[in-house]
PDB file of C-alpha atoms in Angstrom:
ATOM      1  CA  MET N   9       0.000   0.000   0.000  1.00  0.00           C
ATOM      2  CA  LYS N  10       1.946   3.008  -1.282  1.00  0.00           C
ATOM      3  CA  LEU N  11       1.747   6.174   0.794  1.00  0.00           C
ATOM      4  CA  HIS N  12       1.049   9.394  -1.120  1.00  0.00           C
ATOM      5  CA  PHE N  13       1.530  13.023  -0.138  1.00  0.00           C
ATOM      6  CA  LEU N  14      -1.514  15.081  -1.141  1.00  0.00           C
ATOM      7  CA  ASP N  15      -1.313  18.821  -1.522  1.00  0.00           C
ATOM      8  CA  ARG N  16      -4.270  20.087   0.492  1.00  0.00           C
ATOM      9  CA  SER N  17      -3.051  23.683   0.597  1.00  0.00           C
ATOM     10  CA  CYS N  18      -5.808  26.112   1.417  1.00  0.00           C
ATOM     11  CA  LEU N  19      -7.220  28.146  -1.436  1.00  0.00           C
ATOM     12  CA  ASP N  20      -6.464  31.810  -1.963  1.00  0.00           C
ATOM     13  CA  ASN N  21      -8.357  34.307   0.209  1.00  0.00           C
ATOM     14  CA  THR N  22      -9.345  31.742   2.836  1.00  0.00           C
ATOM     15  CA  SER N  23      -7.623  30.445   5.961  1.00  0.00           C
ATOM     16  CA  PHE N  24      -9.066  26.931   5.708  1.00  0.00           C
ATOM     17  CA  SER N  25     -10.740  24.884   2.997  1.00  0.00           C
ATOM     18  CA  THR N  26     -14.060  23.080   3.065  1.00  0.00           C
ATOM     19  CA  GLN N  27     -15.037  20.416   0.557  1.00  0.00           C
ATOM     20  CA  VAL N  28     -18.485  18.924   0.153  1.00  0.00           C
ATOM     21  CA  ASN N  29     -17.951  15.699  -1.762  1.00  0.00           C
ATOM     22  CA  LYS N  30     -20.535  13.620  -3.584  1.00  0.00           C
ATOM     23  CA  MET N  31     -19.214  10.742  -5.692  1.00  0.00           C
ATOM     24  CA  PRO N  32     -19.775   7.040  -6.471  1.00  0.00           C
ATOM     25  CA  TYR N  33     -17.030   6.115  -3.968  1.00  0.00           C
ATOM     26  CA  PHE N  34     -14.197   7.749  -2.048  1.00  0.00           C
ATOM     27  CA  LEU N  35     -10.726   7.870  -3.594  1.00  0.00           C
ATOM     28  CA  LYS N  36      -8.710   4.748  -2.842  1.00  0.00           C
ATOM     29  CA  ILE N  37      -5.538   6.612  -1.881  1.00  0.00           C
ATOM     30  CA  TRP N  38      -3.514   5.961   1.271  1.00  0.00           C
ATOM     31  CA  HIS N  39      -2.267   9.490   1.891  1.00  0.00           C
ATOM     32  CA  TYR N  40      -1.197  12.210   4.296  1.00  0.00           C
ATOM     33  CA  HIS N  41      -0.937  16.007   4.332  1.00  0.00           C
ATOM     34  CA  PRO N  42       0.351  18.719   6.702  1.00  0.00           C
ATOM     35  CA  GLU N  43      -3.162  20.051   7.349  1.00  0.00           C
ATOM     36  CA  LEU N  44      -5.461  18.707  10.043  1.00  0.00           C
ATOM     37  CA  GLU N  45      -8.708  17.296   8.659  1.00  0.00           C
ATOM     38  CA  LEU N  46     -12.190  17.235  10.134  1.00  0.00           C
ATOM     39  CA  ALA N  47     -14.136  14.572   8.236  1.00  0.00           C
ATOM     40  CA  LEU N  48     -17.887  14.042   8.477  1.00  0.00           C
ATOM     41  CA  ASN N  49     -19.223  11.000   6.638  1.00  0.00           C
ATOM     42  CA  LEU N  50     -22.778  11.741   5.514  1.00  0.00           C
ATOM     43  CA  GLU N  51     -23.461   8.724   3.333  1.00  0.00           C
ATOM     44  CA  SER N  52     -21.541   5.491   2.561  1.00  0.00           C
ATOM     45  CA  GLU N  53     -19.995   2.488   4.279  1.00  0.00           C
ATOM     46  CA  GLY N  54     -16.662   0.739   4.174  1.00  0.00           C
ATOM     47  CA  THR N  55     -13.365   0.383   5.985  1.00  0.00           C
ATOM     48  CA  ARG N  56     -11.462   3.284   7.505  1.00  0.00           C
ATOM     49  CA  PHE N  57      -7.659   3.255   7.790  1.00  0.00           C
ATOM     50  CA  ILE N  58      -5.995   5.813  10.070  1.00  0.00           C
ATOM     51  CA  GLY N  59      -2.425   5.009  11.006  1.00  0.00           C
ATOM     52  CA  ASP N  60      -2.597   1.414  12.243  1.00  0.00           C
ATOM     53  CA  SER N  61      -6.300   1.694  13.082  1.00  0.00           C
ATOM     54  CA  ILE N  62      -8.524  -0.345  10.772  1.00  0.00           C
ATOM     55  CA  GLU N  63     -12.267  -0.147  11.429  1.00  0.00           C
ATOM     56  CA  LYS N  64     -15.594  -0.174   9.640  1.00  0.00           C
ATOM     57  CA  PHE N  65     -17.208   3.222   9.049  1.00  0.00           C
ATOM     58  CA  GLU N  66     -20.856   4.215   8.674  1.00  0.00           C
ATOM     59  CA  PRO N  67     -22.891   7.410   8.044  1.00  0.00           C
ATOM     60  CA  GLY N  68     -22.736   9.985  10.818  1.00  0.00           C
ATOM     61  CA  GLU N  69     -19.118   9.296  11.740  1.00  0.00           C
ATOM     62  CA  LEU N  70     -17.060  12.349  12.721  1.00  0.00           C
ATOM     63  CA  ILE N  71     -13.252  12.122  12.725  1.00  0.00           C
ATOM     64  CA  LEU N  72     -10.460  14.621  13.390  1.00  0.00           C
ATOM     65  CA  ILE N  73      -7.133  13.674  11.807  1.00  0.00           C
ATOM     66  CA  GLY N  74      -3.865  15.254  12.878  1.00  0.00           C
ATOM     67  CA  GLU N  75      -1.178  16.644  10.604  1.00  0.00           C
ATOM     68  CA  ASN N  76       0.793  14.118   8.535  1.00  0.00           C
ATOM     69  CA  LEU N  77      -1.251  11.160   9.802  1.00  0.00           C
ATOM     70  CA  PRO N  78      -1.832   8.646   6.950  1.00  0.00           C
ATOM     71  CA  HIS N  79      -5.452   7.763   6.274  1.00  0.00           C
ATOM     72  CA  MET N  80      -7.911   6.361   3.752  1.00  0.00           C
ATOM     73  CA  TRP N  81     -11.625   5.649   3.544  1.00  0.00           C
ATOM     74  CA  LEU N  82     -12.203   2.519   1.436  1.00  0.00           C
ATOM     75  CA  ASN N  83     -15.796   1.861   0.402  1.00  0.00           C
ATOM     76  CA  ASP N  84     -17.235  -1.649   0.345  1.00  0.00           C
ATOM     77  CA  GLU N  85     -17.017  -3.661  -2.877  1.00  0.00           C
ATOM     78  CA  LYS N  86     -20.675  -2.977  -3.721  1.00  0.00           C
ATOM     79  CA  TYR N  87     -19.790   0.686  -4.404  1.00  0.00           C
ATOM     80  CA  PHE N  88     -17.435  -0.308  -7.234  1.00  0.00           C
ATOM     81  CA  LYS N  89     -19.905  -2.431  -9.218  1.00  0.00           C
ATOM     82  CA  LYS N  90     -20.798  -1.053 -12.640  1.00  0.00           C
ATOM     83  CA  ASP N  91     -24.537  -1.036 -11.947  1.00  0.00           C
ATOM     84  CA  SER N  92     -24.180   0.568  -8.493  1.00  0.00           C
ATOM     85  CA  ASN N  93     -26.371   3.583  -7.711  1.00  0.00           C
ATOM     86  CA  LEU N  94     -24.745   4.096  -4.308  1.00  0.00           C
ATOM     87  CA  LEU N  95     -23.167   7.399  -3.329  1.00  0.00           C
ATOM     88  CA  ALA N  96     -20.346   8.439  -1.033  1.00  0.00           C
ATOM     89  CA  ARG N  97     -20.980  11.865   0.526  1.00  0.00           C
ATOM     90  CA  ASN N  98     -18.839  13.650   3.062  1.00  0.00           C
ATOM     91  CA  ILE N  99     -17.648  17.033   4.259  1.00  0.00           C
ATOM     92  CA  GLY N 100     -13.925  17.563   4.696  1.00  0.00           C
ATOM     93  CA  VAL N 101     -12.390  20.602   6.383  1.00  0.00           C
ATOM     94  CA  HIS N 102      -8.624  21.067   6.005  1.00  0.00           C
ATOM     95  CA  PHE N 103      -6.718  23.559   8.148  1.00  0.00           C
ATOM     96  CA  LYS N 104      -3.357  24.102   9.786  1.00  0.00           C
ATOM     97  CA  LYS N 105      -2.712  24.583  13.503  1.00  0.00           C
ATOM     98  CA  ASN N 106      -1.789  28.185  12.883  1.00  0.00           C
ATOM     99  CA  TYR N 107      -4.519  28.931  10.341  1.00  0.00           C
ATOM    100  CA  LEU N 108      -5.483  32.030  12.344  1.00  0.00           C
ATOM    101  CA  GLY N 109      -1.904  33.070  13.072  1.00  0.00           C
ATOM    102  CA  ASN N 110       0.993  31.740  15.102  1.00  0.00           C
ATOM    103  CA  THR N 111      -0.244  33.020  18.466  1.00  0.00           C
ATOM    104  CA  PHE N 112      -4.064  32.933  18.240  1.00  0.00           C
ATOM    105  CA  PHE N 113      -4.486  29.427  19.701  1.00  0.00           C
ATOM    106  CA  SER N 114      -1.774  30.022  22.309  1.00  0.00           C
ATOM    107  CA  THR N 115      -3.941  32.533  24.170  1.00  0.00           C
ATOM    108  CA  PRO N 116      -5.588  31.321  27.417  1.00  0.00           C
ATOM    109  CA  GLU N 117      -9.063  31.538  25.870  1.00  0.00           C
ATOM    110  CA  MET N 118      -8.066  29.270  22.965  1.00  0.00           C
ATOM    111  CA  SER N 119      -5.678  26.871  24.680  1.00  0.00           C
ATOM    112  CA  HIS N 120      -8.314  24.107  24.816  1.00  0.00           C
ATOM    113  CA  LEU N 121      -8.483  24.200  21.003  1.00  0.00           C
ATOM    114  CA  LEU N 122      -4.725  23.855  20.729  1.00  0.00           C
ATOM    115  CA  GLU N 123      -4.944  20.885  23.080  1.00  0.00           C
ATOM    116  CA  LEU N 124      -7.559  19.370  20.738  1.00  0.00           C
ATOM    117  CA  PHE N 125      -5.206  19.816  17.770  1.00  0.00           C
ATOM    118  CA  ASN N 126      -2.433  18.080  19.710  1.00  0.00           C
ATOM    119  CA  ARG N 127      -4.704  15.167  20.610  1.00  0.00           C
ATOM    120  CA  ALA N 128      -5.607  14.835  16.941  1.00  0.00           C
ATOM    121  CA  GLN N 129      -2.138  13.489  16.171  1.00  0.00           C
ATOM    122  CA  TYR N 130      -3.580  10.051  17.015  1.00  0.00           C
ATOM    123  CA  GLY N 131      -6.787  10.557  15.062  1.00  0.00           C
ATOM    124  CA  ILE N 132      -9.941  11.119  17.115  1.00  0.00           C
ATOM    125  CA  LYS N 133     -13.318   9.476  16.599  1.00  0.00           C
ATOM    126  CA  PHE N 134     -16.044  11.458  18.364  1.00  0.00           C
ATOM    127  CA  LEU N 135     -18.668   9.226  19.951  1.00  0.00           C
ATOM    128  CA  GLY N 136     -22.285  10.059  20.629  1.00  0.00           C
ATOM    129  CA  VAL N 137     -22.321  13.052  18.286  1.00  0.00           C
ATOM    130  CA  ASP N 138     -25.801  14.589  18.190  1.00  0.00           C
ATOM    131  CA  GLN N 139     -27.641  15.718  15.073  1.00  0.00           C
ATOM    132  CA  GLU N 140     -27.345  19.368  16.075  1.00  0.00           C
ATOM    133  CA  LEU N 141     -23.549  19.304  15.681  1.00  0.00           C
ATOM    134  CA  ILE N 142     -23.784  17.458  12.360  1.00  0.00           C
ATOM    135  CA  ASP N 143     -26.253  20.106  11.156  1.00  0.00           C
ATOM    136  CA  GLU N 144     -23.877  22.874  12.233  1.00  0.00           C
ATOM    137  CA  ILE N 145     -21.029  21.367  10.213  1.00  0.00           C
ATOM    138  CA  GLN N 146     -23.265  21.161   7.163  1.00  0.00           C
ATOM    139  CA  GLU N 147     -24.395  24.746   7.711  1.00  0.00           C
ATOM    140  CA  MET N 148     -20.797  25.931   8.092  1.00  0.00           C
ATOM    141  CA  ALA N 149     -19.895  24.382   4.724  1.00  0.00           C
ATOM    142  CA  SER N 150     -22.433  26.667   3.021  1.00  0.00           C
ATOM    143  CA  LEU N 151     -21.232  29.887   4.670  1.00  0.00           C
ATOM    144  CA  GLU N 152     -18.511  32.279   3.545  1.00  0.00           C
ATOM    145  CA  GLY N 153     -16.006  34.709   5.018  1.00  0.00           C
ATOM    146  CA  PHE N 154     -16.392  35.923   8.591  1.00  0.00           C
ATOM    147  CA  ASN N 155     -19.543  33.917   9.330  1.00  0.00           C
ATOM    148  CA  LYS N 156     -17.878  30.708   8.170  1.00  0.00           C
ATOM    149  CA  SER N 157     -14.803  31.352  10.333  1.00  0.00           C
ATOM    150  CA  VAL N 158     -16.895  32.055  13.429  1.00  0.00           C
ATOM    151  CA  LYS N 159     -19.050  28.969  12.880  1.00  0.00           C
ATOM    152  CA  PHE N 160     -15.946  26.796  12.507  1.00  0.00           C
ATOM    153  CA  LEU N 161     -14.519  28.133  15.777  1.00  0.00           C
ATOM    154  CA  ILE N 162     -17.808  27.302  17.508  1.00  0.00           C
ATOM    155  CA  ILE N 163     -17.648  23.760  16.098  1.00  0.00           C
ATOM    156  CA  LEU N 164     -14.029  23.328  17.219  1.00  0.00           C
ATOM    157  CA  ASP N 165     -14.967  24.604  20.677  1.00  0.00           C
ATOM    158  CA  LYS N 166     -17.724  21.993  20.951  1.00  0.00           C
ATOM    159  CA  LEU N 167     -15.389  19.234  19.793  1.00  0.00           C
ATOM    160  CA  ALA N 168     -12.710  20.285  22.289  1.00  0.00           C
ATOM    161  CA  ARG N 169     -15.287  19.999  25.085  1.00  0.00           C
ATOM    162  CA  HIS N 170     -16.823  16.757  23.802  1.00  0.00           C
ATOM    163  CA  LYS N 171     -16.234  14.103  26.460  1.00  0.00           C
ATOM    164  CA  GLU N 172     -16.927  10.944  24.468  1.00  0.00           C
ATOM    165  CA  TYR N 173     -14.193  10.066  22.004  1.00  0.00           C
ATOM    166  CA  LYS N 174     -11.507   7.521  21.317  1.00  0.00           C
ATOM    167  CA  PHE N 175      -8.023   7.650  19.847  1.00  0.00           C
ATOM    168  CA  LEU N 176      -7.425   5.643  16.694  1.00  0.00           C
ATOM    169  CA  ALA N 177      -3.717   5.248  15.876  1.00  0.00           C
ATOM    170  CA  SER N 178      -1.089   3.928  18.275  1.00  0.00           C
ATOM    171  CA  GLN N 179       1.869   5.905  19.587  1.00  0.00           C
ATOM    172  CA  GLY N 180       4.374   3.845  17.597  1.00  0.00           C
ATOM    173  CA  TYR N 181       2.579   4.419  14.317  1.00  0.00           C
ATOM    174  CA  ILE N 182       2.291   8.138  14.982  1.00  0.00           C
ATOM    175  CA  ASN N 183       6.003   8.496  15.575  1.00  0.00           C
ATOM    176  CA  SER N 184       6.637   6.880  12.218  1.00  0.00           C
ATOM    177  CA  PHE N 185       4.936   9.634  10.272  1.00  0.00           C
ATOM    178  CA  LYS N 186       5.973  12.719  12.173  1.00  0.00           C
ATOM    179  CA  ILE N 187       7.834  15.236  10.078  1.00  0.00           C
ATOM    180  CA  ASN N 188      10.983  15.026  12.119  1.00  0.00           C
ATOM    181  CA  GLU N 189      13.805  17.530  12.214  1.00  0.00           C
ATOM    182  CA  ASN N 190      16.137  14.551  12.436  1.00  0.00           C
ATOM    183  CA  GLU N 191      16.702  13.500   8.822  1.00  0.00           C
ATOM    184  CA  THR N 192      18.201  10.209   9.979  1.00  0.00           C
ATOM    185  CA  LEU N 193      14.938   9.196  11.644  1.00  0.00           C
ATOM    186  CA  ASP N 194      12.971  10.191   8.563  1.00  0.00           C
ATOM    187  CA  LYS N 195      15.143   7.891   6.448  1.00  0.00           C
ATOM    188  CA  VAL N 196      14.788   5.058   8.945  1.00  0.00           C
ATOM    189  CA  TYR N 197      10.995   5.303   9.043  1.00  0.00           C
ATOM    190  CA  ALA N 198      10.788   5.577   5.260  1.00  0.00           C
ATOM    191  CA  TYR N 199      12.906   2.446   4.874  1.00  0.00           C
ATOM    192  CA  ILE N 200      10.791   0.479   7.369  1.00  0.00           C
ATOM    193  CA  PHE N 201       7.506   1.354   5.685  1.00  0.00           C
ATOM    194  CA  LYS N 202       8.856   0.617   2.248  1.00  0.00           C
ATOM    195  CA  ASN N 203      10.260  -2.773   3.236  1.00  0.00           C
ATOM    196  CA  PHE N 204       8.166  -4.028   6.172  1.00  0.00           C
ATOM    197  CA  ASN N 205       6.751  -6.938   4.115  1.00  0.00           C
ATOM    198  CA  LYS N 206      10.238  -8.124   3.173  1.00  0.00           C
ATOM    199  CA  ALA N 207      13.134  -9.448   5.217  1.00  0.00           C
ATOM    200  CA  ILE N 208      14.272  -6.490   7.316  1.00  0.00           C
ATOM    201  CA  THR N 209      16.955  -6.602   9.990  1.00  0.00           C
ATOM    202  CA  LEU N 210      18.135  -4.360  12.783  1.00  0.00           C
ATOM    203  CA  GLN N 211      21.549  -4.258  11.135  1.00  0.00           C
ATOM    204  CA  ASN N 212      20.081  -2.994   7.836  1.00  0.00           C
ATOM    205  CA  VAL N 213      18.296  -0.131   9.548  1.00  0.00           C
ATOM    206  CA  ALA N 214      21.200   0.688  11.871  1.00  0.00           C
ATOM    207  CA  GLU N 215      23.405   1.211   8.819  1.00  0.00           C
ATOM    208  CA  ILE N 216      20.909   3.751   7.447  1.00  0.00           C
ATOM    209  CA  ALA N 217      21.168   5.611  10.767  1.00  0.00           C
ATOM    210  CA  HIS N 218      24.987   5.382  10.623  1.00  0.00           C
ATOM    211  CA  MET N 219      25.033   3.658  14.017  1.00  0.00           C
ATOM    212  CA  ASN N 220      26.091   0.253  15.253  1.00  0.00           C
ATOM    213  CA  ALA N 221      23.253  -2.168  15.924  1.00  0.00           C
ATOM    214  CA  SER N 222      23.412  -1.998  19.737  1.00  0.00           C
ATOM    215  CA  ALA N 223      23.437   1.795  19.866  1.00  0.00           C
ATOM    216  CA  PHE N 224      20.614   2.058  17.334  1.00  0.00           C
ATOM    217  CA  SER N 225      18.529  -0.487  19.243  1.00  0.00           C
ATOM    218  CA  ARG N 226      18.778   1.585  22.441  1.00  0.00           C
ATOM    219  CA  PHE N 227      18.097   4.810  20.539  1.00  0.00           C
ATOM    220  CA  PHE N 228      15.057   3.385  18.733  1.00  0.00           C
ATOM    221  CA  LYS N 229      13.508   2.053  21.940  1.00  0.00           C
ATOM    222  CA  ARG N 230      13.981   5.402  23.678  1.00  0.00           C
ATOM    223  CA  VAL N 231      12.229   7.275  20.842  1.00  0.00           C
ATOM    224  CA  ASN N 232       9.359   4.820  20.249  1.00  0.00           C
ATOM    225  CA  ASN N 233       8.918   3.229  23.695  1.00  0.00           C
ATOM    226  CA  LYS N 234       9.200  -0.201  22.101  1.00  0.00           C
ATOM    227  CA  THR N 235      11.858  -2.362  20.521  1.00  0.00           C
ATOM    228  CA  PHE N 236      12.613  -2.314  16.813  1.00  0.00           C
ATOM    229  CA  SER N 237      11.219  -5.848  16.385  1.00  0.00           C
ATOM    230  CA  GLN N 238       7.988  -4.921  18.212  1.00  0.00           C
ATOM    231  CA  TYR N 239       7.606  -1.874  16.018  1.00  0.00           C
ATOM    232  CA  VAL N 240       8.009  -3.819  12.762  1.00  0.00           C
ATOM    233  CA  ALA N 241       5.659  -6.547  14.008  1.00  0.00           C
ATOM    234  CA  GLU N 242       2.915  -3.987  14.744  1.00  0.00           C
ATOM    235  CA  ILE N 243       3.230  -2.493  11.277  1.00  0.00           C
ATOM    236  CA  ARG N 244       3.017  -5.954   9.693  1.00  0.00           C
ATOM    237  CA  ILE N 245      -0.016  -6.903  11.786  1.00  0.00           C
ATOM    238  CA  GLY N 246      -1.732  -3.621  10.907  1.00  0.00           C
ATOM    239  CA  TYR N 247      -1.254  -4.417   7.217  1.00  0.00           C
ATOM    240  CA  ALA N 248      -2.460  -7.980   7.805  1.00  0.00           C
ATOM    241  CA  CYS N 249      -5.662  -6.581   9.332  1.00  0.00           C
ATOM    242  CA  LYS N 250      -6.290  -4.597   6.166  1.00  0.00           C
ATOM    243  CA  LEU N 251      -5.843  -7.737   4.040  1.00  0.00           C
ATOM    244  CA  LEU N 252      -8.103  -9.788   6.310  1.00  0.00           C
ATOM    245  CA  ILE N 253     -10.901  -7.228   5.984  1.00  0.00           C
ATOM    246  CA  GLU N 254     -10.511  -7.119   2.193  1.00  0.00           C
ATOM    247  CA  ASN N 255     -10.982 -10.919   2.184  1.00  0.00           C
ATOM    248  CA  LYS N 256      -8.989 -11.443  -1.024  1.00  0.00           C
ATOM    249  CA  TYR N 257      -6.383 -13.803   0.446  1.00  0.00           C
ATOM    250  CA  ASN N 258      -6.476 -16.709   2.865  1.00  0.00           C
ATOM    251  CA  ILE N 259      -4.697 -16.452   6.213  1.00  0.00           C
ATOM    252  CA  THR N 260      -1.583 -18.306   5.065  1.00  0.00           C
ATOM    253  CA  GLU N 261      -1.190 -15.989   2.072  1.00  0.00           C
ATOM    254  CA  ILE N 262      -1.717 -12.945   4.287  1.00  0.00           C
ATOM    255  CA  CYS N 263       0.991 -14.212   6.635  1.00  0.00           C
ATOM    256  CA  TYR N 264       3.598 -14.025   3.869  1.00  0.00           C
ATOM    257  CA  GLU N 265       2.163 -10.895   2.214  1.00  0.00           C
ATOM    258  CA  SER N 266       2.613  -9.083   5.537  1.00  0.00           C
ATOM    259  CA  GLY N 267       6.268 -10.021   5.897  1.00  0.00           C
ATOM    260  CA  PHE N 268       6.130 -13.018   8.235  1.00  0.00           C
ATOM    261  CA  ASN N 269       8.094 -16.126   7.282  1.00  0.00           C
ATOM    262  CA  ASN N 270       5.976 -18.754   9.012  1.00  0.00           C
ATOM    263  CA  ILE N 271       2.346 -19.134  10.008  1.00  0.00           C
ATOM    264  CA  SER N 272       2.955 -20.012  13.669  1.00  0.00           C
ATOM    265  CA  ASN N 273       4.935 -16.822  14.264  1.00  0.00           C
ATOM    266  CA  PHE N 274       2.258 -14.817  12.450  1.00  0.00           C
ATOM    267  CA  ASN N 275      -0.546 -16.301  14.564  1.00  0.00           C
ATOM    268  CA  ARG N 276       1.416 -15.738  17.779  1.00  0.00           C
ATOM    269  CA  LYS N 277       2.226 -12.099  16.989  1.00  0.00           C
ATOM    270  CA  PHE N 278      -1.309 -11.413  15.794  1.00  0.00           C
ATOM    271  CA  LYS N 279      -2.867 -12.708  19.015  1.00  0.00           C
ATOM    272  CA  LEU N 280      -0.339 -10.806  21.115  1.00  0.00           C
ATOM    273  CA  ILE N 281      -1.059  -7.490  19.377  1.00  0.00           C
ATOM    274  CA  LYS N 282      -4.790  -7.812  18.601  1.00  0.00           C
ATOM    275  CA  ASN N 283      -5.883 -10.108  21.456  1.00  0.00           C
ATOM    276  CA  CYS N 284      -7.544 -12.471  19.000  1.00  0.00           C
ATOM    277  CA  THR N 285      -6.614 -14.886  16.231  1.00  0.00           C
ATOM    278  CA  PRO N 286      -6.671 -13.852  12.541  1.00  0.00           C
ATOM    279  CA  SER N 287      -9.778 -15.969  11.928  1.00  0.00           C
ATOM    280  CA  MET N 288     -11.561 -14.391  14.902  1.00  0.00           C
ATOM    281  CA  TYR N 289     -10.608 -10.929  13.610  1.00  0.00           C
ATOM    282  CA  THR N 290     -12.093 -11.752  10.215  1.00  0.00           C
ATOM    283  CA  LYS N 291     -15.383 -12.863  11.791  1.00  0.00           C
ATOM    284  CA  GLN N 292     -15.561  -9.715  13.943  1.00  0.00           C
ATOM    285  CA  HIS N 293     -15.254  -7.492  10.863  1.00  0.00           C
ATOM    286  CA  LYS N 294     -17.701  -9.267   8.604  1.00  0.00           C
ATOM    287  CA  LYS N 295     -20.840  -7.262   7.908  1.00  0.00           C
TER     288      LYS N 295
END
């Protein structure tokens, strides 16, 4: 699954962009961008990928995605049939943390919004969202200028105070996609995600970091709060979950497609990370 950078730069004469999309199905692109994204799914079903989170999505779902966090909404197979009359409708709002200036959200009155933006680095799914808030987001999409900006601030304020939510991506996955000032780490993460389904060793990656294996191992664990082998295993299992949901391969094939070299190791790692077997996971995610 190739990761793409999408240019979501805001349009001229506006501090944030709002898109109201209506199409046969959402774009099948695993991508990221430096803007945060508030995504409201109005109509359609499928599988949502955010970092290493893989879940089914339904109408009414409201998600806030942090900057540079990879994501994709993949509609069910029925949306891609030639005779399908189904539609995928959503509202997407793209904005940067400093879209109202470098100091606006640092003021005491706005600090709770900045805290919301920081939480969004994991991807947030808001639970128990009422129809009134959904209506406000739809209304905001039709406004312009000052009124649109004020309405969006009101929506962000409500989301920052919303008590029911859950984080989607894990800490390890988030660290992998941060735009890091350390170019060495960027190269390491890029190498891991390009080669996770192949044979990949600590020595290979340590050489990219220009460190010996022991020093790199200690460094990696300090940065990610987990060992290099744990990190790679979680990435492989996350990809295996995607393949299991797609239901195009059997479990043995998925084992090797995900980078594992034997089925017993795959089953053991899967149960350790997901607290269930691959076959149980498949049953849980069947419609």
